PDB file of C-alpha atoms in Angstrom:
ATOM      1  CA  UNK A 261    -149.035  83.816-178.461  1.00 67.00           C
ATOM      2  CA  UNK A 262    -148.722  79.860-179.103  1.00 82.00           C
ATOM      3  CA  UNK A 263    -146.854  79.019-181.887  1.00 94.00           C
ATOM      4  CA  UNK A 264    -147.714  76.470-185.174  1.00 97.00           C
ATOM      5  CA  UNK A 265    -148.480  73.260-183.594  1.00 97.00           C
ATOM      6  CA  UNK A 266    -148.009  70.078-185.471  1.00 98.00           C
ATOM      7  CA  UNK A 267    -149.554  66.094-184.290  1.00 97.00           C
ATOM      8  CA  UNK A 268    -147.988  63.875-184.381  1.00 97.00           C
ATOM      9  CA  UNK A 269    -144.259  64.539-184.146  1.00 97.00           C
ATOM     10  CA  UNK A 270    -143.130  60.984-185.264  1.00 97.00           C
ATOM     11  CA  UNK A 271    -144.497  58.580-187.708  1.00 97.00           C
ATOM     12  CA  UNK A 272    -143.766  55.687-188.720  1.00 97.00           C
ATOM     13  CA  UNK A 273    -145.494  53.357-191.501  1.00 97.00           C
ATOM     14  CA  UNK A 274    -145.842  50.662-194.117  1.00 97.00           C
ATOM     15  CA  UNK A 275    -146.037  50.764-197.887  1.00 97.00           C
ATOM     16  CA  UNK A 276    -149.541  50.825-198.569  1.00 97.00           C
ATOM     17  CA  UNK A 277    -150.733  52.601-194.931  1.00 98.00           C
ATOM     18  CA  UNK A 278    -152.536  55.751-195.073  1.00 97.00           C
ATOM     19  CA  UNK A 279    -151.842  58.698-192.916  1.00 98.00           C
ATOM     20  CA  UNK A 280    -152.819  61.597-191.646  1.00 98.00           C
ATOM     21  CA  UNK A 281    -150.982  64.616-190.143  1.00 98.00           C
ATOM     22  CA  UNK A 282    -152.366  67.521-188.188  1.00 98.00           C
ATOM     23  CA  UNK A 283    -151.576  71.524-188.328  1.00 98.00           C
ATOM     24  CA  UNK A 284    -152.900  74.262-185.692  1.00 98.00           C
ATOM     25  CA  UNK A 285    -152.381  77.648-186.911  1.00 97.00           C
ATOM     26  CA  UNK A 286    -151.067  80.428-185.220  1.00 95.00           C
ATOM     27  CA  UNK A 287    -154.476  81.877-183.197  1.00 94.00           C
ATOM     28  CA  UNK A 288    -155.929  84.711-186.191  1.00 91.00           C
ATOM     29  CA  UNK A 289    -154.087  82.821-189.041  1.00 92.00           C
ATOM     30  CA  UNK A 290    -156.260  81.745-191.392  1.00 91.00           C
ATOM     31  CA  UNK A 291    -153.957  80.708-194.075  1.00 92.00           C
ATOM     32  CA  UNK A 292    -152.054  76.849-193.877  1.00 95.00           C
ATOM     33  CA  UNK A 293    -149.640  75.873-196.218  1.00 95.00           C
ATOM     34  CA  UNK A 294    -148.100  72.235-196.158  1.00 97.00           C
ATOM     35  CA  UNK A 295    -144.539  71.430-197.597  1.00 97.00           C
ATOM     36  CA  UNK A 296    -142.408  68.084-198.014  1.00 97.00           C
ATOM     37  CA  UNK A 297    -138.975  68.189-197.552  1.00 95.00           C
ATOM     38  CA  UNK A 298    -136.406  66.041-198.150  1.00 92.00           C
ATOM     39  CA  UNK A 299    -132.824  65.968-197.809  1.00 85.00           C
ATOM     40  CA  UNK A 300    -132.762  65.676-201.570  1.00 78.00           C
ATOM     41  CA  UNK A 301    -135.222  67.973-202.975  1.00 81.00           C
ATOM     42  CA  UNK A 302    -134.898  70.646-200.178  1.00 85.00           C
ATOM     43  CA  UNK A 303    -138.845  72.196-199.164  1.00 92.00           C
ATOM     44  CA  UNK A 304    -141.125  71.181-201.724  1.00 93.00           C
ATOM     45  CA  UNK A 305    -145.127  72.921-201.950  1.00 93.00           C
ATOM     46  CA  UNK A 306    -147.635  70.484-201.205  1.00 96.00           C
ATOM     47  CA  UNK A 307    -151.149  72.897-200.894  1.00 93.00           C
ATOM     48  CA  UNK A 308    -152.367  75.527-199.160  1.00 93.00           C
ATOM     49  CA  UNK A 309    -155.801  76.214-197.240  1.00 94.00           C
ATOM     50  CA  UNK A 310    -157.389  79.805-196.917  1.00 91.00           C
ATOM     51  CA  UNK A 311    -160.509  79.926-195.136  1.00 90.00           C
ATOM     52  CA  UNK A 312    -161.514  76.472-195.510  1.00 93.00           C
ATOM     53  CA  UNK A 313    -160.600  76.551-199.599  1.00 93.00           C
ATOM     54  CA  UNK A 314    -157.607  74.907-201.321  1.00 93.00           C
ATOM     55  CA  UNK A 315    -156.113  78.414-202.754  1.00 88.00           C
ATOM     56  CA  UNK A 316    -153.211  76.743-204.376  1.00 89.00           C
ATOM     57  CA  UNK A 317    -151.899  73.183-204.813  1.00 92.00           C
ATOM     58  CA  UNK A 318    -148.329  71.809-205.890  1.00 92.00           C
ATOM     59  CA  UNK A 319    -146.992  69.151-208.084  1.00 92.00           C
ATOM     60  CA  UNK A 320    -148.069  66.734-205.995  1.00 95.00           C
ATOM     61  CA  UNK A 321    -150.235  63.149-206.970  1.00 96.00           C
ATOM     62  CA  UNK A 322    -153.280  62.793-205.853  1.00 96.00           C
ATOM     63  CA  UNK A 323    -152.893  60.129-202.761  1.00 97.00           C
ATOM     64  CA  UNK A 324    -151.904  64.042-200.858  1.00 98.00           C
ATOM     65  CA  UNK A 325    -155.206  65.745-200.076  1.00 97.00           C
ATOM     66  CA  UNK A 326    -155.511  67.868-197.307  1.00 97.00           C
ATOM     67  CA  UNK A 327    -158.565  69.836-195.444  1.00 97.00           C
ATOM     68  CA  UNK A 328    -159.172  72.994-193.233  1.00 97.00           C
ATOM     69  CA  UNK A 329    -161.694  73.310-190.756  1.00 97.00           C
ATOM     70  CA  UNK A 330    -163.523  76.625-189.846  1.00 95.00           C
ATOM     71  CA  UNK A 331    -161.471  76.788-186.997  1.00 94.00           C
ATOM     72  CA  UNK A 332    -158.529  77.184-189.396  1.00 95.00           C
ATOM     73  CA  UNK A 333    -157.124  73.956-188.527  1.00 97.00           C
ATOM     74  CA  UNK A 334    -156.071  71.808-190.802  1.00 98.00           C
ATOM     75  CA  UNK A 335    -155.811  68.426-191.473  1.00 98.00           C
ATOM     76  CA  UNK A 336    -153.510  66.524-194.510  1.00 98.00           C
ATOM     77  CA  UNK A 337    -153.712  62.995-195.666  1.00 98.00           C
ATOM     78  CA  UNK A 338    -151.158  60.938-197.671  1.00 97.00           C
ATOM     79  CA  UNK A 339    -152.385  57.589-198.690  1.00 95.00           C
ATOM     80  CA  UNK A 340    -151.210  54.269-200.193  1.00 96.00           C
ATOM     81  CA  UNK A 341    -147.597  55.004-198.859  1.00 97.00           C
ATOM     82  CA  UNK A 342    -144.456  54.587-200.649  1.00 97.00           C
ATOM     83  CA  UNK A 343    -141.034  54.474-199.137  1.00 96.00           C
ATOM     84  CA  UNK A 344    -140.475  57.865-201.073  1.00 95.00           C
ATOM     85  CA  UNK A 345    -142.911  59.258-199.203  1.00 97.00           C
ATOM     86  CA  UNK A 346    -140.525  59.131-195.957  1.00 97.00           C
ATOM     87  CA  UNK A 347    -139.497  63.431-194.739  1.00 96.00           C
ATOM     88  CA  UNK A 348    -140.260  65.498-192.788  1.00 97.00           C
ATOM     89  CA  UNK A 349    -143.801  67.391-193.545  1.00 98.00           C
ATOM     90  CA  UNK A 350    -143.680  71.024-192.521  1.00 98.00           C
ATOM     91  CA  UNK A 351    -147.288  73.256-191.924  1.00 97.00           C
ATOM     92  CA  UNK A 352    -146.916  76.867-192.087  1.00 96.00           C
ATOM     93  CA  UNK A 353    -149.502  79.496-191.188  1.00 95.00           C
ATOM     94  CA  UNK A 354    -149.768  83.150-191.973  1.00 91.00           C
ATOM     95  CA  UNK A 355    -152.402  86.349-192.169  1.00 87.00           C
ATOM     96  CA  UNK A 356    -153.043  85.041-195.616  1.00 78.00           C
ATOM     97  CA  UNK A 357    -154.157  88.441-197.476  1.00 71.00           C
ATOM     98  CA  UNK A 358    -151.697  88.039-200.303  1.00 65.00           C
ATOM     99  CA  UNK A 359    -150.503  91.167-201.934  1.00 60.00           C
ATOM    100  CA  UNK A 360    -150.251  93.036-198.610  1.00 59.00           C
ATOM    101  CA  UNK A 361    -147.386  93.702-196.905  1.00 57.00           C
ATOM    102  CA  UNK A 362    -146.538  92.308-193.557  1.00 61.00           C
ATOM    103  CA  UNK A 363    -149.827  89.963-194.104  1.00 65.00           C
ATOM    104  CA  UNK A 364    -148.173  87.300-195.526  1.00 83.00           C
ATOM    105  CA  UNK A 365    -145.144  86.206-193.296  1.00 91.00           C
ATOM    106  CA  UNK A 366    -145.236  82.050-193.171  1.00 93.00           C
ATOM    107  CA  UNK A 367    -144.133  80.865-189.664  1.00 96.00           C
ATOM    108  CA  UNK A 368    -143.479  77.232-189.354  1.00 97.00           C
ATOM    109  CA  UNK A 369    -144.703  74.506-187.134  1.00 97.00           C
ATOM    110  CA  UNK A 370    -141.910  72.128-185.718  1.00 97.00           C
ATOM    111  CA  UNK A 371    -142.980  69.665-188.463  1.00 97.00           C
ATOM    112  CA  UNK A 372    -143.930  65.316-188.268  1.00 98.00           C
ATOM    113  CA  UNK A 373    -141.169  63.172-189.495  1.00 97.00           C
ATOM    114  CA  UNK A 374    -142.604  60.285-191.789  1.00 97.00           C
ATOM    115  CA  UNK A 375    -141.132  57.027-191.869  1.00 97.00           C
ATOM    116  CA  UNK A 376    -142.457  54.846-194.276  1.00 97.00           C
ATOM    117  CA  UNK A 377    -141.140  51.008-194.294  1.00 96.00           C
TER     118      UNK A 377
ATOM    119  CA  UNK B  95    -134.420  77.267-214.675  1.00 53.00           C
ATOM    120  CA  UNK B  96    -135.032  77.229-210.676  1.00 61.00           C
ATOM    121  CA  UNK B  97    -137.139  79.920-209.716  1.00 90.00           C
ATOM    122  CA  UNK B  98    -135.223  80.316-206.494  1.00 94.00           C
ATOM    123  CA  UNK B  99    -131.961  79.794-206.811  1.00 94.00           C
ATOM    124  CA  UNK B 100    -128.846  79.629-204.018  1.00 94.00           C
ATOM    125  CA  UNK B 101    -125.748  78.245-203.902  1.00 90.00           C
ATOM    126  CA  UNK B 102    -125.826  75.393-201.603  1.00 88.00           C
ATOM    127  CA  UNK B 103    -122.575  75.766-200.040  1.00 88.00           C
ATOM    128  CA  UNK B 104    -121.283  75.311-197.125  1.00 94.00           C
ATOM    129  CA  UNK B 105    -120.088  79.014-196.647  1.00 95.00           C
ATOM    130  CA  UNK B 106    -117.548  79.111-194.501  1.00 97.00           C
ATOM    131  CA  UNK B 107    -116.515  82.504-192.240  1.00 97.00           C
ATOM    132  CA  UNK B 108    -114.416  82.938-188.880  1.00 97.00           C
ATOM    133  CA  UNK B 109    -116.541  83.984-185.993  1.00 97.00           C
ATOM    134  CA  UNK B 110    -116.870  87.574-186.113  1.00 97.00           C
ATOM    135  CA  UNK B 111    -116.498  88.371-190.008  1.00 97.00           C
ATOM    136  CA  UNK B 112    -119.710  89.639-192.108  1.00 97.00           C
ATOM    137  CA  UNK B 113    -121.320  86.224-193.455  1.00 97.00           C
ATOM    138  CA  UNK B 114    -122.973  86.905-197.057  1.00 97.00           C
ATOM    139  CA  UNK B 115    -125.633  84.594-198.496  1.00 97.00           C
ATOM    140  CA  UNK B 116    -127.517  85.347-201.999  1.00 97.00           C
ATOM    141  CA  UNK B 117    -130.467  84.872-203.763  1.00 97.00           C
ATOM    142  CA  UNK B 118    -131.952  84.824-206.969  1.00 97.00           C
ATOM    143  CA  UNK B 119    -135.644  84.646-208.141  1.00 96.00           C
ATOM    144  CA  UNK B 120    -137.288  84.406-211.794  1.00 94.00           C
ATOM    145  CA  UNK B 121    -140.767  85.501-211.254  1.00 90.00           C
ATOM    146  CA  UNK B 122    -140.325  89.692-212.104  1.00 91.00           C
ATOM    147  CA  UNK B 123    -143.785  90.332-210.367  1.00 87.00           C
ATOM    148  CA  UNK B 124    -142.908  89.017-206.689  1.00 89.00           C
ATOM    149  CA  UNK B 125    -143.260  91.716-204.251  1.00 86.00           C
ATOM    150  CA  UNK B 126    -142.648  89.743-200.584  1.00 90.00           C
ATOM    151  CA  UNK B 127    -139.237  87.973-200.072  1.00 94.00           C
ATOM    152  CA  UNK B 128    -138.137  86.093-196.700  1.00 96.00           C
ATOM    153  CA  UNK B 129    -135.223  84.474-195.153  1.00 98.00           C
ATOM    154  CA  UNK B 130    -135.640  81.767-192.957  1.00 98.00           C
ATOM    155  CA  UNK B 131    -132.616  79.728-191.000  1.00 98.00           C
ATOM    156  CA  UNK B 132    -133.174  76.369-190.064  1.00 97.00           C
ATOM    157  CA  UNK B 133    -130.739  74.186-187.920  1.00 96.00           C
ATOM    158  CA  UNK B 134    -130.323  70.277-188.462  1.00 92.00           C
ATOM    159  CA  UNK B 135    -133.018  68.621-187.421  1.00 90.00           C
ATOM    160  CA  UNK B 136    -135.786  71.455-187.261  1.00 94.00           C
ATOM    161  CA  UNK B 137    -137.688  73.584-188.766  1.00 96.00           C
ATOM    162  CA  UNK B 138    -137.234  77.068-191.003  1.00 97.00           C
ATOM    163  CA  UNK B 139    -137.530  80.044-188.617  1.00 97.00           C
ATOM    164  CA  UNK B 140    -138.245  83.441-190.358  1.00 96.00           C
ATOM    165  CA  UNK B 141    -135.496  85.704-189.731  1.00 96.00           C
ATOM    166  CA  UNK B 142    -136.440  88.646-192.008  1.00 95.00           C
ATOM    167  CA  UNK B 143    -139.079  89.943-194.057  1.00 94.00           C
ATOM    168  CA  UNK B 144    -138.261  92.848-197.097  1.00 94.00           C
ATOM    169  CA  UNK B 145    -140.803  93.791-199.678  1.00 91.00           C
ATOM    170  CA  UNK B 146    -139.297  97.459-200.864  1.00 91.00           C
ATOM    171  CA  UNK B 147    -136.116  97.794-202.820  1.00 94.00           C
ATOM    172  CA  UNK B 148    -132.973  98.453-200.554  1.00 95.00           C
ATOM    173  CA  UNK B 149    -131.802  97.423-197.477  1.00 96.00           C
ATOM    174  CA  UNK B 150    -133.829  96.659-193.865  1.00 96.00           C
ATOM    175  CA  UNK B 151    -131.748  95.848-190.862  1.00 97.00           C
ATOM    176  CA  UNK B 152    -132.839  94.126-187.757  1.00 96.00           C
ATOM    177  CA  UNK B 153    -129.877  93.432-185.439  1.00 96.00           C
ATOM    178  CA  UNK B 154    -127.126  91.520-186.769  1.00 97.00           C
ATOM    179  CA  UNK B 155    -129.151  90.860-189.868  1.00 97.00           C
ATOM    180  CA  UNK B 156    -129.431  93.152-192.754  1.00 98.00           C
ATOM    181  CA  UNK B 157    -131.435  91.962-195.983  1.00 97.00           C
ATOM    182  CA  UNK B 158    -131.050  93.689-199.238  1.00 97.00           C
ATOM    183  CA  UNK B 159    -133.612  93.652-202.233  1.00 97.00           C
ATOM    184  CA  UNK B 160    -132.964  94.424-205.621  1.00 96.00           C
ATOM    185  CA  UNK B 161    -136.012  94.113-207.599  1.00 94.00           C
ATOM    186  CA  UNK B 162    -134.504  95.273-210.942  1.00 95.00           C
ATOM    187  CA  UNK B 163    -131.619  92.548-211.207  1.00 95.00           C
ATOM    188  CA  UNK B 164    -134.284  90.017-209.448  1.00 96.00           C
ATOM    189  CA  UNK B 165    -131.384  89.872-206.337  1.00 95.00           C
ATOM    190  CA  UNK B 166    -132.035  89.648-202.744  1.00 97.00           C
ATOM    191  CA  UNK B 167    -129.499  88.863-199.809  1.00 97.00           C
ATOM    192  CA  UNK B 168    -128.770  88.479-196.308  1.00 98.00           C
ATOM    193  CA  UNK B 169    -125.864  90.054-194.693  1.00 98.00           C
ATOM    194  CA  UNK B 170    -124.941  88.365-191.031  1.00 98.00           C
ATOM    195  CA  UNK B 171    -122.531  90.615-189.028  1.00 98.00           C
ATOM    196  CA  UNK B 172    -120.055  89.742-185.967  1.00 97.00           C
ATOM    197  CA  UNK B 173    -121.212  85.697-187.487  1.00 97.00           C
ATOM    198  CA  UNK B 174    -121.264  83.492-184.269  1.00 97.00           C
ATOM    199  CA  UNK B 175    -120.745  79.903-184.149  1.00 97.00           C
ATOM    200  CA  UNK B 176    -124.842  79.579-182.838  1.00 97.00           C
ATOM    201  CA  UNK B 177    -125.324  81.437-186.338  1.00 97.00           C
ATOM    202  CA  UNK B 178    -123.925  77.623-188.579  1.00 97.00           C
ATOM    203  CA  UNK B 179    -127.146  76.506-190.201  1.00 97.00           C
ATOM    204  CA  UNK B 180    -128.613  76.492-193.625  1.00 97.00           C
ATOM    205  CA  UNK B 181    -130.619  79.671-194.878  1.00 97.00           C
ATOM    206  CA  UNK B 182    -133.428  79.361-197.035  1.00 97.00           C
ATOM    207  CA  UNK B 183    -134.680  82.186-199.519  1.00 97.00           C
ATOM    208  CA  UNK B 184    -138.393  82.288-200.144  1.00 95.00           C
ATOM    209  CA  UNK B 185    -140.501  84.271-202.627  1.00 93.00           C
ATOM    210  CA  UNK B 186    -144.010  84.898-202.790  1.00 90.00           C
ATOM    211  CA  UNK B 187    -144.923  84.732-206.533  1.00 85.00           C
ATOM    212  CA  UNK B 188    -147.045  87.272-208.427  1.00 81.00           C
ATOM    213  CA  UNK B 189    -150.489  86.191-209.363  1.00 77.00           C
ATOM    214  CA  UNK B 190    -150.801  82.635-207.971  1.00 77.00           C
ATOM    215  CA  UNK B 191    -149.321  83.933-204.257  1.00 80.00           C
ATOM    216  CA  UNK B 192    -147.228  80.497-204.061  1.00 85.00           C
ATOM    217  CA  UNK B 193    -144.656  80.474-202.015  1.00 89.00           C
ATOM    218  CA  UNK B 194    -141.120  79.206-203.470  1.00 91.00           C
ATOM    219  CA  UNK B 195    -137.740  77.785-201.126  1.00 93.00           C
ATOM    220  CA  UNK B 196    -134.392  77.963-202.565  1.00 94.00           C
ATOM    221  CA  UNK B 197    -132.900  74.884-201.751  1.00 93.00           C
ATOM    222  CA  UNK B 198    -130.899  76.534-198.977  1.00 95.00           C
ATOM    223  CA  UNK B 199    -127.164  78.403-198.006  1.00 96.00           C
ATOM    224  CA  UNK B 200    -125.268  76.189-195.397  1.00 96.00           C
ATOM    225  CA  UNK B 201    -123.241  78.436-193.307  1.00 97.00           C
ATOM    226  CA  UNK B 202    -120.494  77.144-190.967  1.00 97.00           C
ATOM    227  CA  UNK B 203    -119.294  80.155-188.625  1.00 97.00           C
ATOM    228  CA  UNK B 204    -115.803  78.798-187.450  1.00 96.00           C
ATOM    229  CA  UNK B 205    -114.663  79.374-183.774  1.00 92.00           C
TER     230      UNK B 205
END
């Protein structure tokens, strides 16, 4: 079974570029979480997508927005860059039926390192 | 206070000793813990899974869960050098089902 895929792999932008980064889940997963993480603040929540519907959301302004298609896919978009923006932005799928056991295990995508200038 | 806490290390252990990394969580409720190593430069990979109170073994790796005291940890056996990397502890809260890192364990396994 494929893995988590993640497009693009590399990045890299300007202050004040918009971007967006794209997560295929595991085939059956209908559940997408996206994280930040950065050397100093280790993995940090951004959202996460459940059939199509932002289930939960982070501590995150609001130039991060992200999407899922019915296809489970999902899509997340960080606009007006700033230079903090720059790490590496991890996807993770899973089952998604939280509260059951063995249904919720994340597995991570290899991840798009953003470079912002 | 974090609600995932680890020591950040680097824990250091000679190839072959038992390699011991701990975890801490805040949120009482939380019923599904993970551990997940990642290596410089990539990304976490999920090395065990324990939702009941005790201890679940899968190779080399042993996790242990301790709802009451909010504790959970990862025993490593025979550590190998391949085995140096940081370890993150995740939790999947009660009620809003978010999922929260530690900030990581770096392990170096000395040869």
């Amino acid at each position: 079974k494929a893995g988590v895929t993640q497009t693009p792999r590399y990045l890299i932008k300007t202050r004040g570029q918009q971007v967006t980064l794209s997560c295929s889940p595991i085939s059956g997963h209908r559940s997408v979480s996206w994280y930040q993480q950065t050397p100093g603040q280790g993995l940090q929540f951004l959202f996460e997508y459940f059939s199509e519907t932002q289930r939960n959301k982070g501590n995150f302004p609001g130039r991060f927005s992200g999407r899922q298609f019915s296809n489970s896919r999902s899509e997340m978009n960080v606009s007006t860059l700033e230079l903090g923006d720059s790490a590496l932005y991890l996807c993770a799928s899973s089952l998604g039926y939280p509260g059951t056991s063995g249904y919720n295990e994340q597995f991570f995508g290899p991840g798009t390192r953003l470079t912002v200038l | 206070q974090k609600e995932v806490e680890q020591n950040s290390g680097p824990l250091s252990v000679p190839e072959g000793a038992i390699a011991s990394l701990n975890c801490t969580y805040s949120d009482r409720g939380s019923q599904s813990f993970f551990w997940y190593r990642q290596y410089s430069g990539k990304s976490p990979e999920l090395i065990m899974s324990i939702y009941s109170n005790g201890d679940k073994e899968d190779g080399r790796f042993t996790a242990q869960l301790n709802k009451a005291s909010q504790y959970v940890s990862l025993l490593i056996r025979d550590s190998q050098p391949s085995d140096s990397a940081t370890y993150l502890c995740a939790v999947l809260t009660s009620g809003t089902y978010k999922y929260i890192f530690g900030t990581g364990t770096r392990l170096k396994v000395l040869a």
